[in-house]
Coordinates of C-alpha atoms and ligand atoms in Angstrom, one line a residue:
X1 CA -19.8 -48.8 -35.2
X2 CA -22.8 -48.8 -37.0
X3 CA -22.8 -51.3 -39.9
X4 CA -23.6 -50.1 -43.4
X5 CA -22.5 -52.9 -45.4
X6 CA -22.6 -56.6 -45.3
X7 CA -18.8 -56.8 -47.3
X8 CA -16.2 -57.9 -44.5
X9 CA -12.8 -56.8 -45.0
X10 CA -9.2 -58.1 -44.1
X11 CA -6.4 -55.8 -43.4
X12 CA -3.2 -57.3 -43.1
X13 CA -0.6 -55.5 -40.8
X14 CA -1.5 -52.7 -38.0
X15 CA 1.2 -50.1 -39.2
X16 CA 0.3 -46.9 -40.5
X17 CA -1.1 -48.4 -43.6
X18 CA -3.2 -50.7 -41.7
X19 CA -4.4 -48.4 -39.4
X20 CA -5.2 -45.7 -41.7
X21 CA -7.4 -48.5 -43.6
X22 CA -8.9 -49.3 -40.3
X23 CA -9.9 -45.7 -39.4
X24 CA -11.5 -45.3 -43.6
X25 CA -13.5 -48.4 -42.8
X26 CA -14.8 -47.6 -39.3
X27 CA -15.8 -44.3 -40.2
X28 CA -17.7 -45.7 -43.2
X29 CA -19.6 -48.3 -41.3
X30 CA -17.8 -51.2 -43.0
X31 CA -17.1 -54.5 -40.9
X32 CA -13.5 -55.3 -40.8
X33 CA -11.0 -57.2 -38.9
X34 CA -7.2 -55.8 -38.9
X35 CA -4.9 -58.9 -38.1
X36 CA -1.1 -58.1 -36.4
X37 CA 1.7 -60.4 -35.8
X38 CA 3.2 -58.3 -33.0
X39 CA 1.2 -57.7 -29.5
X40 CA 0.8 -54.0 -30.4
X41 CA 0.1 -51.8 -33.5
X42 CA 3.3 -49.5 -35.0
X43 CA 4.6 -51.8 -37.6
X44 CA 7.9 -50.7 -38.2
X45 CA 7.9 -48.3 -35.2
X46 CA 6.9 -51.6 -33.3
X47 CA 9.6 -53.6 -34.5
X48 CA 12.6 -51.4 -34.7
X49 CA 14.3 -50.0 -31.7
X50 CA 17.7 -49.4 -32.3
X51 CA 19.9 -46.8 -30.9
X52 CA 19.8 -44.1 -32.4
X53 CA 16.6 -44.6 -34.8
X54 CA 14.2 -41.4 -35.1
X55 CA 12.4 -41.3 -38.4
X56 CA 14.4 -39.1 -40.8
X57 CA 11.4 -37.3 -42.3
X58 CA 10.3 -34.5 -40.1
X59 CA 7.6 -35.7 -37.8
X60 CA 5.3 -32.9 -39.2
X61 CA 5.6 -34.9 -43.0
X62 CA 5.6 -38.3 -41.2
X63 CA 1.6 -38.5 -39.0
X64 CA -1.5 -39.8 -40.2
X65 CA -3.6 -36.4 -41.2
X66 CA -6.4 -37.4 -38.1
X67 CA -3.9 -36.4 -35.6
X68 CA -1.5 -34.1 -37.1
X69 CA 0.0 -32.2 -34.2
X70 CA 3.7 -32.6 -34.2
X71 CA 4.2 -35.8 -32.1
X72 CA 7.4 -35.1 -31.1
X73 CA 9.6 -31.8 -29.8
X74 CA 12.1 -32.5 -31.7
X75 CA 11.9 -32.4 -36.0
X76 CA 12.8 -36.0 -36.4
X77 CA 10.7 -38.0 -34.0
X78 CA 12.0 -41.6 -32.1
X79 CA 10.6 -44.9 -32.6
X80 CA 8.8 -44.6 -29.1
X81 CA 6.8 -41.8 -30.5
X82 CA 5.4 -43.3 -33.5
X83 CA 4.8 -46.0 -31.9
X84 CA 2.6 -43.7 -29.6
X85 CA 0.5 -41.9 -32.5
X86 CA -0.3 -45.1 -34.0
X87 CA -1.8 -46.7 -30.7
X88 CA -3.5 -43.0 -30.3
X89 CA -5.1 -43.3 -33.4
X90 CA -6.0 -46.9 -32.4
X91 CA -7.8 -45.3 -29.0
X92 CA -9.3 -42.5 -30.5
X93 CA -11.1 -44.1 -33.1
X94 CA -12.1 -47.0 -30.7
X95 CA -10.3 -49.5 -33.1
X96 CA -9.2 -52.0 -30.9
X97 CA -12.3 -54.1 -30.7
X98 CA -11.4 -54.7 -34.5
X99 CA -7.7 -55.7 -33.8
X100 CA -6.4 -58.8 -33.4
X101 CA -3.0 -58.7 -32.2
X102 CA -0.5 -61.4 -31.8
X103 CA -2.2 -63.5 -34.9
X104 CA 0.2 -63.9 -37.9
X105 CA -1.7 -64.4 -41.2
X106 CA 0.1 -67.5 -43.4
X107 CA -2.2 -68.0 -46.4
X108 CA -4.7 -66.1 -48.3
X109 CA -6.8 -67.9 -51.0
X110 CA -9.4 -66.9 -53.2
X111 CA -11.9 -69.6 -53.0
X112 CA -14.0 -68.1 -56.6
X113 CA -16.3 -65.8 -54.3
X114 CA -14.2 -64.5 -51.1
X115 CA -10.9 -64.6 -50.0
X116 CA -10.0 -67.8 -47.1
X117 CA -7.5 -66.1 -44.9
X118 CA -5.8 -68.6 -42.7
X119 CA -4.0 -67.8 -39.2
X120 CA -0.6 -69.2 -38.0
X121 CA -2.3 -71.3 -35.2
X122 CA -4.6 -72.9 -38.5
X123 CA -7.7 -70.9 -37.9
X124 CA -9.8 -69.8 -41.0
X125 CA -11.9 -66.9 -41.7
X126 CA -13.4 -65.3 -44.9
X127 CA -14.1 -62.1 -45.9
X128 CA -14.6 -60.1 -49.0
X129 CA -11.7 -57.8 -49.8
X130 CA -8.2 -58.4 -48.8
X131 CA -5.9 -55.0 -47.6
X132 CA -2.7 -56.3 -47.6
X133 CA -0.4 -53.6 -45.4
X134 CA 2.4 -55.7 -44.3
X135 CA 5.4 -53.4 -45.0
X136 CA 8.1 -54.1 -47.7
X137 CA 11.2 -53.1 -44.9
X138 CA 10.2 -56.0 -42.6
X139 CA 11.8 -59.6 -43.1
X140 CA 15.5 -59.0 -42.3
X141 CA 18.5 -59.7 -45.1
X142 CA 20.9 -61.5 -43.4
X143 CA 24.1 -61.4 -45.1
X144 CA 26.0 -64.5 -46.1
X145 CA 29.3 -64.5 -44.8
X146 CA 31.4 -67.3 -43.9
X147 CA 31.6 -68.3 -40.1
X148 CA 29.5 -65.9 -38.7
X149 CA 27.7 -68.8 -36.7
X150 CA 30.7 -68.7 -35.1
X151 CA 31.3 -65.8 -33.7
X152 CA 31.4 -66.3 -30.0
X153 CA 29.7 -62.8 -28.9
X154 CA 26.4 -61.4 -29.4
X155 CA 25.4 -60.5 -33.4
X156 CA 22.1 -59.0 -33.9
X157 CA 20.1 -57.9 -37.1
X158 CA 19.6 -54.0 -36.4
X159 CA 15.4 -55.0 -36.5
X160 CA 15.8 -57.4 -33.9
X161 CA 17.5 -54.7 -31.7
X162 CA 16.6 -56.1 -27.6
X163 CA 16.8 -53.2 -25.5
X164 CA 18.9 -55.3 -22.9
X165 CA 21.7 -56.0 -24.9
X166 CA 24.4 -53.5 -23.6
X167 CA 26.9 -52.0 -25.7
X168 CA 28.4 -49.1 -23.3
X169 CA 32.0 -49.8 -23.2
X170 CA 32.1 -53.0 -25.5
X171 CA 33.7 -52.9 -29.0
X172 CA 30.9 -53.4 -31.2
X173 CA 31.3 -53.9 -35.0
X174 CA 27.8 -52.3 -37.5
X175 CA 27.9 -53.6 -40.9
X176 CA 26.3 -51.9 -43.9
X177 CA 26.0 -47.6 -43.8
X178 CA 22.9 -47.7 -45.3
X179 CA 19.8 -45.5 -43.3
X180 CA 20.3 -47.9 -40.4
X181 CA 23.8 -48.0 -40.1
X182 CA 24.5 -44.5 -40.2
X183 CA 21.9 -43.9 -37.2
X184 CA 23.7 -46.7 -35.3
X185 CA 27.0 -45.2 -35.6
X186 CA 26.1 -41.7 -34.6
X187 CA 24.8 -43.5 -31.4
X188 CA 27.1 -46.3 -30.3
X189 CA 30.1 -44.3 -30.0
X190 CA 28.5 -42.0 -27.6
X191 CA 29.5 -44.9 -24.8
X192 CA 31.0 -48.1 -26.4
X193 CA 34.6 -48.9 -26.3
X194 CA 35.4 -48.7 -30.1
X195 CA 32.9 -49.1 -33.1
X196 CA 33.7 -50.1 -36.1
X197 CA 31.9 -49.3 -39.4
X198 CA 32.2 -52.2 -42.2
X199 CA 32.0 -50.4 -45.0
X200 CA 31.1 -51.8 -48.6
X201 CA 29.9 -49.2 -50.9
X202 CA 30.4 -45.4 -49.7
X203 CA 26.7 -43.4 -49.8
X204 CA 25.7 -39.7 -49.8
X205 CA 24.5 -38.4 -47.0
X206 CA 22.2 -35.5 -47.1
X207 CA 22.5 -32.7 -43.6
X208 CA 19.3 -33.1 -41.8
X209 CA 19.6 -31.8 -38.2
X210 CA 17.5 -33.0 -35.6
X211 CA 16.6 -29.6 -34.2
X212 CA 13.5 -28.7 -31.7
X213 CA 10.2 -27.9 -33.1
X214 CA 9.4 -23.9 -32.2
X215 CA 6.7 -23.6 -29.8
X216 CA 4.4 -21.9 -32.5
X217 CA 4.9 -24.4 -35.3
X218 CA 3.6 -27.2 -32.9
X219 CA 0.8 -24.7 -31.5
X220 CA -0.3 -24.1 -35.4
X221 CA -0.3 -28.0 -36.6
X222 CA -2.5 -28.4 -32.6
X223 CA -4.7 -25.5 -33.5
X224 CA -7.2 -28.2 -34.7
X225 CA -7.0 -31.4 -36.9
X226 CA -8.2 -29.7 -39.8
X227 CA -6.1 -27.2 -40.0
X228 CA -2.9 -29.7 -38.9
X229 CA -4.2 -31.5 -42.0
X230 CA -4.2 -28.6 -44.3
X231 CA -0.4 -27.9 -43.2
X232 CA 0.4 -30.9 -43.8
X233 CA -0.6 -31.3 -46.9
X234 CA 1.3 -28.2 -47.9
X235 CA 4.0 -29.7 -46.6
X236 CA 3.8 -33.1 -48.2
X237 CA 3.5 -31.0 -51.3
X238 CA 6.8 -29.2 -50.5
X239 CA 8.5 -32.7 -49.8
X240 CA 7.4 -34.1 -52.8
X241 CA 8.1 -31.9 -55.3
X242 CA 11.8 -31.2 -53.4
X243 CA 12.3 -35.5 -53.4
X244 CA 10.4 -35.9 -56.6
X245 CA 12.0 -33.9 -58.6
X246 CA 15.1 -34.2 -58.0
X247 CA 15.1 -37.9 -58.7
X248 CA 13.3 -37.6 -61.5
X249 CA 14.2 -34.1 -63.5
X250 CA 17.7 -33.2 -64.1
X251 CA 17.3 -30.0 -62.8
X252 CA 18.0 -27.3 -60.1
X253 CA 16.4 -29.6 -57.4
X254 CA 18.9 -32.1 -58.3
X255 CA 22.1 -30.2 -58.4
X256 CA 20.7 -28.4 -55.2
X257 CA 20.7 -32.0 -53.4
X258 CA 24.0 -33.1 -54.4
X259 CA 25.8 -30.2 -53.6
X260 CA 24.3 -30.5 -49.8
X261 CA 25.8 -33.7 -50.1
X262 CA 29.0 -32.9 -51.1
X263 CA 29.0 -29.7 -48.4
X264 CA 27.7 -32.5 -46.1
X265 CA 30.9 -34.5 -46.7
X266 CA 33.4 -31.7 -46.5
X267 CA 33.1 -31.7 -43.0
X268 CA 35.2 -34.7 -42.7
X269 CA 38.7 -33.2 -42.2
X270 CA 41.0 -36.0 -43.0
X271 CA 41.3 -36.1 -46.8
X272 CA 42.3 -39.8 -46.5
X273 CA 39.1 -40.7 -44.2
X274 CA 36.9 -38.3 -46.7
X275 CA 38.1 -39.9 -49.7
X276 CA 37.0 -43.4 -48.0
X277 CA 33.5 -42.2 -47.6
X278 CA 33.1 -40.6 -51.0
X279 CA 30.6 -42.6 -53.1
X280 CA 31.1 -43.1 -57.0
X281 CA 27.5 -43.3 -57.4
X282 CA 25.6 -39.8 -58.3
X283 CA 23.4 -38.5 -55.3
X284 CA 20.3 -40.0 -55.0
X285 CA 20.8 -43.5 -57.0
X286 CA 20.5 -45.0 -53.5
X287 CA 17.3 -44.3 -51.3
X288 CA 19.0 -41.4 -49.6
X289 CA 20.6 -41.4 -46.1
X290 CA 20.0 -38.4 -44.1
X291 CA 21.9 -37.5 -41.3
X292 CA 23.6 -34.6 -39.5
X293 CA 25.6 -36.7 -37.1
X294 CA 27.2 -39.2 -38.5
X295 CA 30.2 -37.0 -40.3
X296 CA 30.8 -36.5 -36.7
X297 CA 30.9 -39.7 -35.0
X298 CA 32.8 -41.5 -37.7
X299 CA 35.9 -38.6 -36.9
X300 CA 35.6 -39.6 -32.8
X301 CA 38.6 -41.5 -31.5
X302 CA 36.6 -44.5 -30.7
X303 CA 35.3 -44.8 -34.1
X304 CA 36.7 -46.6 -37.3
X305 CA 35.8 -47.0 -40.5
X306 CA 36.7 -50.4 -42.3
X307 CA 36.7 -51.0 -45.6
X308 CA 38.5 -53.7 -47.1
X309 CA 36.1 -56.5 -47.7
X310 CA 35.2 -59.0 -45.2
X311 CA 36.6 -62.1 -45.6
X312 CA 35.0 -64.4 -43.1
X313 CA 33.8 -64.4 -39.2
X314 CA 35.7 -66.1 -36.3
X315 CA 34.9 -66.5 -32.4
X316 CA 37.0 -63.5 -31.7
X317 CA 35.9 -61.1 -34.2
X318 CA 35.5 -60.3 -38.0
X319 CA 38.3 -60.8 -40.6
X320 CA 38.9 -58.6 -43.6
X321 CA 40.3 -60.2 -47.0
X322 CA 43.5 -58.8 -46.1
X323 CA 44.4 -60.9 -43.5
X324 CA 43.4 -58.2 -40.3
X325 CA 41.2 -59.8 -37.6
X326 CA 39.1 -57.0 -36.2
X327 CA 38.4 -58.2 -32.5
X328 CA 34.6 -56.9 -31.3
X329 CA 32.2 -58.2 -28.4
X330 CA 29.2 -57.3 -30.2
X331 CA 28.6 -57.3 -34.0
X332 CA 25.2 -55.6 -35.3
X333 CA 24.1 -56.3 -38.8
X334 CA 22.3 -53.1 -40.4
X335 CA 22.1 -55.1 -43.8
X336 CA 18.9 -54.3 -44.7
X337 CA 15.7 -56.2 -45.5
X338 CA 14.6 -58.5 -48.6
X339 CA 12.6 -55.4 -49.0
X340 CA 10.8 -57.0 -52.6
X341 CA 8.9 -60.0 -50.3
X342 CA 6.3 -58.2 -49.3
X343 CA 3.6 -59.9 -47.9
X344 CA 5.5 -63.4 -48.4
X345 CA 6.3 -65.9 -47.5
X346 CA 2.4 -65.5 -46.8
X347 CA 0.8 -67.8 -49.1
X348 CA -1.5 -66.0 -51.5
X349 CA -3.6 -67.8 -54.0
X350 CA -5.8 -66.0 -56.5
X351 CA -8.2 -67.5 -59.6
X352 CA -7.4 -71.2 -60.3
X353 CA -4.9 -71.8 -57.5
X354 CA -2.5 -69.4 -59.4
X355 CA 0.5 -68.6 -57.0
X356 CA 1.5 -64.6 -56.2
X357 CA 5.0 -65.8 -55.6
X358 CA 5.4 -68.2 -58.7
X359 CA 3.7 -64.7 -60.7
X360 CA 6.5 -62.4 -59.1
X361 CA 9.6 -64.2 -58.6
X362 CA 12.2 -62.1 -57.9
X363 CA 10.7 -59.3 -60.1
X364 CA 7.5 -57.8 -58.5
X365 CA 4.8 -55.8 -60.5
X366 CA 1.5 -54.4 -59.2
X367 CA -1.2 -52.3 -61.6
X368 CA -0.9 -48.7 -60.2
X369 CA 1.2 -50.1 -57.1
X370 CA -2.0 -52.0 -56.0
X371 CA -3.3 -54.4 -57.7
X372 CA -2.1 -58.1 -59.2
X373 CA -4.6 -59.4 -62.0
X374 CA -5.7 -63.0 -61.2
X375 CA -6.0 -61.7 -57.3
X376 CA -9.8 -60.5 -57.4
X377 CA -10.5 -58.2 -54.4
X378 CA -6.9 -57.7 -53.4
X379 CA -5.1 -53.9 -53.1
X380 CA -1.7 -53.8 -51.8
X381 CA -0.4 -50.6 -49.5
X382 CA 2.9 -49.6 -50.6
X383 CA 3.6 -52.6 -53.1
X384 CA 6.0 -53.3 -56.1
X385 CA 6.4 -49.2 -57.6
X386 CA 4.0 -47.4 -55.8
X387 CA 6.2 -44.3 -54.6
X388 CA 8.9 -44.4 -52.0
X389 CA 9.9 -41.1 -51.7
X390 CA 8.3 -39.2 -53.9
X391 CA 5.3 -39.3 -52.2
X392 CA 4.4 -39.8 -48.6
X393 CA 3.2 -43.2 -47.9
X394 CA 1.0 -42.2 -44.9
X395 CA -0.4 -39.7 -47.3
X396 CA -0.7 -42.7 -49.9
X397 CA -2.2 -45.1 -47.6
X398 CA -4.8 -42.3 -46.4
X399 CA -5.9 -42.4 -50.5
X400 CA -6.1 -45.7 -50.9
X401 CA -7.9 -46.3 -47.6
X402 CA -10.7 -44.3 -49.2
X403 CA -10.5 -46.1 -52.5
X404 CA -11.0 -49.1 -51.0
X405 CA -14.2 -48.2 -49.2
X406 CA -15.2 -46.6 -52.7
X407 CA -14.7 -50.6 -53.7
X408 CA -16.7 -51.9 -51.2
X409 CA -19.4 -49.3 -52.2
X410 CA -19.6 -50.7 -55.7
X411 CA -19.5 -54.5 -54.5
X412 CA -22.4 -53.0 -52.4
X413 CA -24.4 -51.4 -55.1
X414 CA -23.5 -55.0 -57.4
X415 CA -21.8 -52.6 -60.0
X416 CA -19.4 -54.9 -59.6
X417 CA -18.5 -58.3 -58.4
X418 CA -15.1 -58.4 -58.0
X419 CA -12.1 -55.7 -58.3
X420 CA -9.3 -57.1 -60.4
X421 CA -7.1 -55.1 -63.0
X422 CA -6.7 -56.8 -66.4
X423 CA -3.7 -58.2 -67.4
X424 CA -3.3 -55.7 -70.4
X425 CA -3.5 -52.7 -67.8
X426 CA -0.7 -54.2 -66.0
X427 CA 1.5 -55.0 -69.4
X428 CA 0.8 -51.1 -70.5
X429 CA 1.3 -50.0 -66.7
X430 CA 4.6 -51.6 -66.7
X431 CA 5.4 -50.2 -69.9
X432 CA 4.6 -46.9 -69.0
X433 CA 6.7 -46.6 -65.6
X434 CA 9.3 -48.9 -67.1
X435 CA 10.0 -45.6 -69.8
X436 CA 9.1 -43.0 -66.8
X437 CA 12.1 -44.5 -64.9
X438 CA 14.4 -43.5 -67.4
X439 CA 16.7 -40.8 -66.4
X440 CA 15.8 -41.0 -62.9
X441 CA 18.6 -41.2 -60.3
X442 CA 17.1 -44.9 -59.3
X443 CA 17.8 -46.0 -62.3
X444 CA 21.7 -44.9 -62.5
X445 CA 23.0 -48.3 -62.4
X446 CA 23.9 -48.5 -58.4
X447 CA 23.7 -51.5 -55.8
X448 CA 20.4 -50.6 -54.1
X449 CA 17.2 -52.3 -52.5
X450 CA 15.2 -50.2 -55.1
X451 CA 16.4 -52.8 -58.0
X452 CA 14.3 -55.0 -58.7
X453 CA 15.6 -58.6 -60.4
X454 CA 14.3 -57.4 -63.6
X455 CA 17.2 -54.5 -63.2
X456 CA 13.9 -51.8 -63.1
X457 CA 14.1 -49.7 -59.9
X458 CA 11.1 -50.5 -58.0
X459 CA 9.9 -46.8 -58.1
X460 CA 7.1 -44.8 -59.0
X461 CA 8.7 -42.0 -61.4
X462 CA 5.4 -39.9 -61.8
X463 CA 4.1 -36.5 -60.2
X464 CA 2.3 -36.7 -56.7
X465 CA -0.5 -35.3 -58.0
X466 CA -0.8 -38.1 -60.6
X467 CA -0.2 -41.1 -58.3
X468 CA -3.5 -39.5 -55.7
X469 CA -5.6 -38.1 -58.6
X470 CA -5.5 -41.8 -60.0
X471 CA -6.0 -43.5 -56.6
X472 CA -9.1 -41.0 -55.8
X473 CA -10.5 -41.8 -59.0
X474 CA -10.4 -45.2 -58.2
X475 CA -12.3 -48.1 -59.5
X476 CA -14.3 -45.8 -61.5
X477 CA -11.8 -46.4 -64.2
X478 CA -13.6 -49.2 -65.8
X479 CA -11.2 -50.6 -68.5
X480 CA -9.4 -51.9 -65.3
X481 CA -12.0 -53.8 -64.3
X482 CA -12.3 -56.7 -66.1
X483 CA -15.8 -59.0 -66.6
X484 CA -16.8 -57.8 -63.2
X485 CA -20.3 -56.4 -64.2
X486 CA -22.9 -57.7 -62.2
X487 CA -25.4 -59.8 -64.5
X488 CA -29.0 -57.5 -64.7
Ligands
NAP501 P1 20.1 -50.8 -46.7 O1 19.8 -49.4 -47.1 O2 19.7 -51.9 -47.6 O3 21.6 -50.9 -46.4 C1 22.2 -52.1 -46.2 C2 23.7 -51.9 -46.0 O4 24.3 -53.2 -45.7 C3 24.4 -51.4 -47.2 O5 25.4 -50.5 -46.8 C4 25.0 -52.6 -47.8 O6 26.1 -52.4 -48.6 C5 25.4 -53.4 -46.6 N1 25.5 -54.8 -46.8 C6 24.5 -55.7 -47.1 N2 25.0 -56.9 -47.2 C7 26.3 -56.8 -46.8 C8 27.4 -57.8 -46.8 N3 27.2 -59.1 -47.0 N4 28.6 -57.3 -46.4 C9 28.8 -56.0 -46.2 N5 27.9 -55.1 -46.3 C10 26.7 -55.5 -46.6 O7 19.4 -51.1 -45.3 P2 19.0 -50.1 -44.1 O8 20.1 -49.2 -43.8 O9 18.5 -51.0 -43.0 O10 17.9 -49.3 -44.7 C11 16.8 -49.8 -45.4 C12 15.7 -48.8 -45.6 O11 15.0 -48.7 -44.4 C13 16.2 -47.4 -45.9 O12 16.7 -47.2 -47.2 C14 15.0 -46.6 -45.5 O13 14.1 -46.6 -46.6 C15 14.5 -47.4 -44.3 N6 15.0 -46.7 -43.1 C16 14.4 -45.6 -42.7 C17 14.9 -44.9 -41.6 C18 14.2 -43.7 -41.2 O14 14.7 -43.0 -40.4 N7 13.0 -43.3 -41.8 C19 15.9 -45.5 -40.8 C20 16.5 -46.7 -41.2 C21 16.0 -47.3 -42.4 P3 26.0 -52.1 -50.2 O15 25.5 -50.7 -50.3 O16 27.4 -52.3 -50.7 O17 25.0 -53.1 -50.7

């Protein structure tokens, strides 16, 4: 790589975030170094390998635009896969020299010039600009529930999932139906004894087969990457406004959705079983759960469906608050991730020593998804209410790959010194998507990781086209740069 500026930068993570920030930089000549905790690159396709898990947004929506071909034969693709296209992009764009896997990052502080970025094994290194693109569905939620130290067989968080744990012909018991636990259902009672599903809250499932890709859809996404790209990006458009507008409009694409849910449902046969899985929530208020299969592993013999409330956890198995011990060898927690951490419990310091965890708490807020004032030189991929499913995020993080090289231009060109919203962007940023969220589907008063512990969903409730017109135009906006203006 031939060097065109002297600005170093940090990316944090080596998922598809990270590596699309990886690929903007490289091809732009700026010097950067991407730090991973894991001993390979795929983020969440790294870390979860669960039975059952394939990505649930058609592999065609769901690649980074520089290799678009569909990845896998099937429409939804495995975990393997992903894996794959990330460590392709890795090769193809000779990355690697730039990666350093197996290093977790533990602190970042902003020293009043650069940021200090500090390695688990107490290594230091500065740089310039901080890309932080550690995932939000990463450190596990473990469920508090009395006993379960206890249990004499094997419990496992569904992200911790070790291929050589065996489940064929054991009785396993999955709790939580969330994305996760649907997936895990459809495939453990393929081969294990009995599974049974702990239920808490029912949730709508939308039909999404996993049906094979036709030859000439795969040979017109291969034809070349820029065509693949163009697709794609017809595609995402399709996606969005289908996802985007039905969460947010109270219109045709909303009733459309929640009928296919309910159509979904009705292939459940017993009334008393389909009454047990019927949510009171409105379609939607939940990040939705797609499946095609699980309606029809839940009605196979082996299969049960619990869902009296779980009372405590013995050696021999899990007991509900009606007095029923439900014996298992094997008890797999699909509970879900503290999914409003996201970086932490990194240490990040901005101006003054200020904290990033005392500033968010519990209650997460980021100018335009990105940016936290106080924390100069900072973007975040995918942070507090930048879209979830309104947008892509791999389509996201390609956008705000290239607004951070834009960045790096203007530190280059002293136009500026540092990038940092001001607080009063954030305060009308917050007001703004605080009122946008009104009347969406998130914000229909349901359980959900989306809540934030303000009670806002942590959403973006605006079009695509807004979310990457305002990351294209990037730092350009000047009234969100505050003092920054190099001195003449
Ligand atoms: P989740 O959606 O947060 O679901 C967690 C489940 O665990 C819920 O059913 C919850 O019940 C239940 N639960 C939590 N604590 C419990 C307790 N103490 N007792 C009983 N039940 C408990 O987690 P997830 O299924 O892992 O999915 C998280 C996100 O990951 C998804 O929303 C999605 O964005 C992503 N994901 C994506 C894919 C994909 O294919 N692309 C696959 C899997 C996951 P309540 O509803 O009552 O709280």
């Amino acid at each position: 790589m031939t060097e065109t500026s002297e600005r170093r930068v940090a990316i944090i993570g080596g998922g598809f975030s990270g590596v699309a920030q990886a690929v903007a930089l490289a091809k732009a000549g700026i010097p950067f170094v991407l730090f991973e905790k894991g001993s390979s690159v795929g983020g969440t396709w790294f870390w979860n390998k669960y039975p059952g898990l394939t990505c649930d947004v058609p592999v065609m929506a769901y690649c980074l635009s520089y290799d678009p071909q569909a990845k896998s034969e099937m429409l939804l693709a495995t975990s393997d896969e992903l894996q794959g296209h990330v460590e392709a992009v890795v090769e193809r764009f000779d990355l690697a020299p730039h990666i350093r896997l197996n290093t977790e990052i533990v602190a970042a502080r902003w020293s009043g010039s650069d940021w200090a970025i500090e390695t688990a094994g107490g290594e230091v290194e500065r740089f310039d600009v901080l890309a932080q693109a550690t995932g939000f569905l990463h450190h596990p939620r473990f469920p508090q529930i009395a006993g379960l130290e206890s249990f004499a067989g094997t419990v496992v968080h569904s992200s911790q999932w070790d291929r050589s744990l065996q489940t064929a012909g054991m009785r396993v018991a999955v709790i939580g139906n969330g994305s996760t636990g649907v997936q895990l259902v459809s495939a453990l009672t393929e081969d294990a004894a009995e599974v049974s599903l702990f239920q808490r809250t029912p949730q709508w499932i939308l039909p999404v087969p996993n049906v094979a890709v036709p030859g000439w859809i795969r040979r017109h996404y291969s034809a070349s990457v820029e065509r693949g790209a163009k697709l794609q990006r017809r595609l995402l458009g399709m996606v969005a406004a289908v996802l985007g507008g039905a969460a947010t409009k109270n219109g045709m694409m909303r009733k459309s959705l929640a009928l296919a849910c309910r159509r979904n449902l009705a292939r459940v046969k017993d009334p008393e079983l389909r009454a047990k899985l019927t949510p009171t929530d409105p379609p939607g208020c939940k990040r939705p759960v797609m499946s095609w299969t699980f309606y029809e592993a839940i009605q196979r013999d082996n299969a049960r469906l619990v869902t009296d409330g779980i009372a405590e956890i013995e050696p021999g198995g899990i007991r509900t608050v009606e007095g029923t011990l439900h014996e298992v060898d094997v008890i797999v927690l699909a509970t879900g991730f503290q999914s409003h951490n996201y970086m932490r419990p990194m240490l990040v310091t901005g101006r003054g020593g200020l904290d990033l965890n005392t500033v968010w708490g519990d209650a997460p807020w980021a100018y335009n998804g990105i940016m936290v004032p106080g924390f100069p030189s900072m973007v975040m991929f995918m942070g507090p209410h930048a879209p979830l499913t309104n947008v892509s995020p791999i389509e996201s993080a390609e956008h705000l790959s290239e607004f951070v090289v834009r960045a790096v231009r203007m530190l280059d060109a002293g136009e500026i010194q540092t990038l940092e919203p001001t607080a009063e962007a954030l305060e009308r940023w917050r007001a703004e998507v605080t009122a946008g969220l009104k009347g969406t589907t998130w914000d229909a008063g349901c359980t959900s990781w989306y809540v934030g512990g303000d009670g806002i969903p942590v959403n973006y409730p605006f079009s695509r086209k807004r979310w990457l017109s305002d990351l294209d135009a990037g730092p350009k906006t000047a009234d969100l740069v505050v003092g920054v203006r190099a001195a003449a």
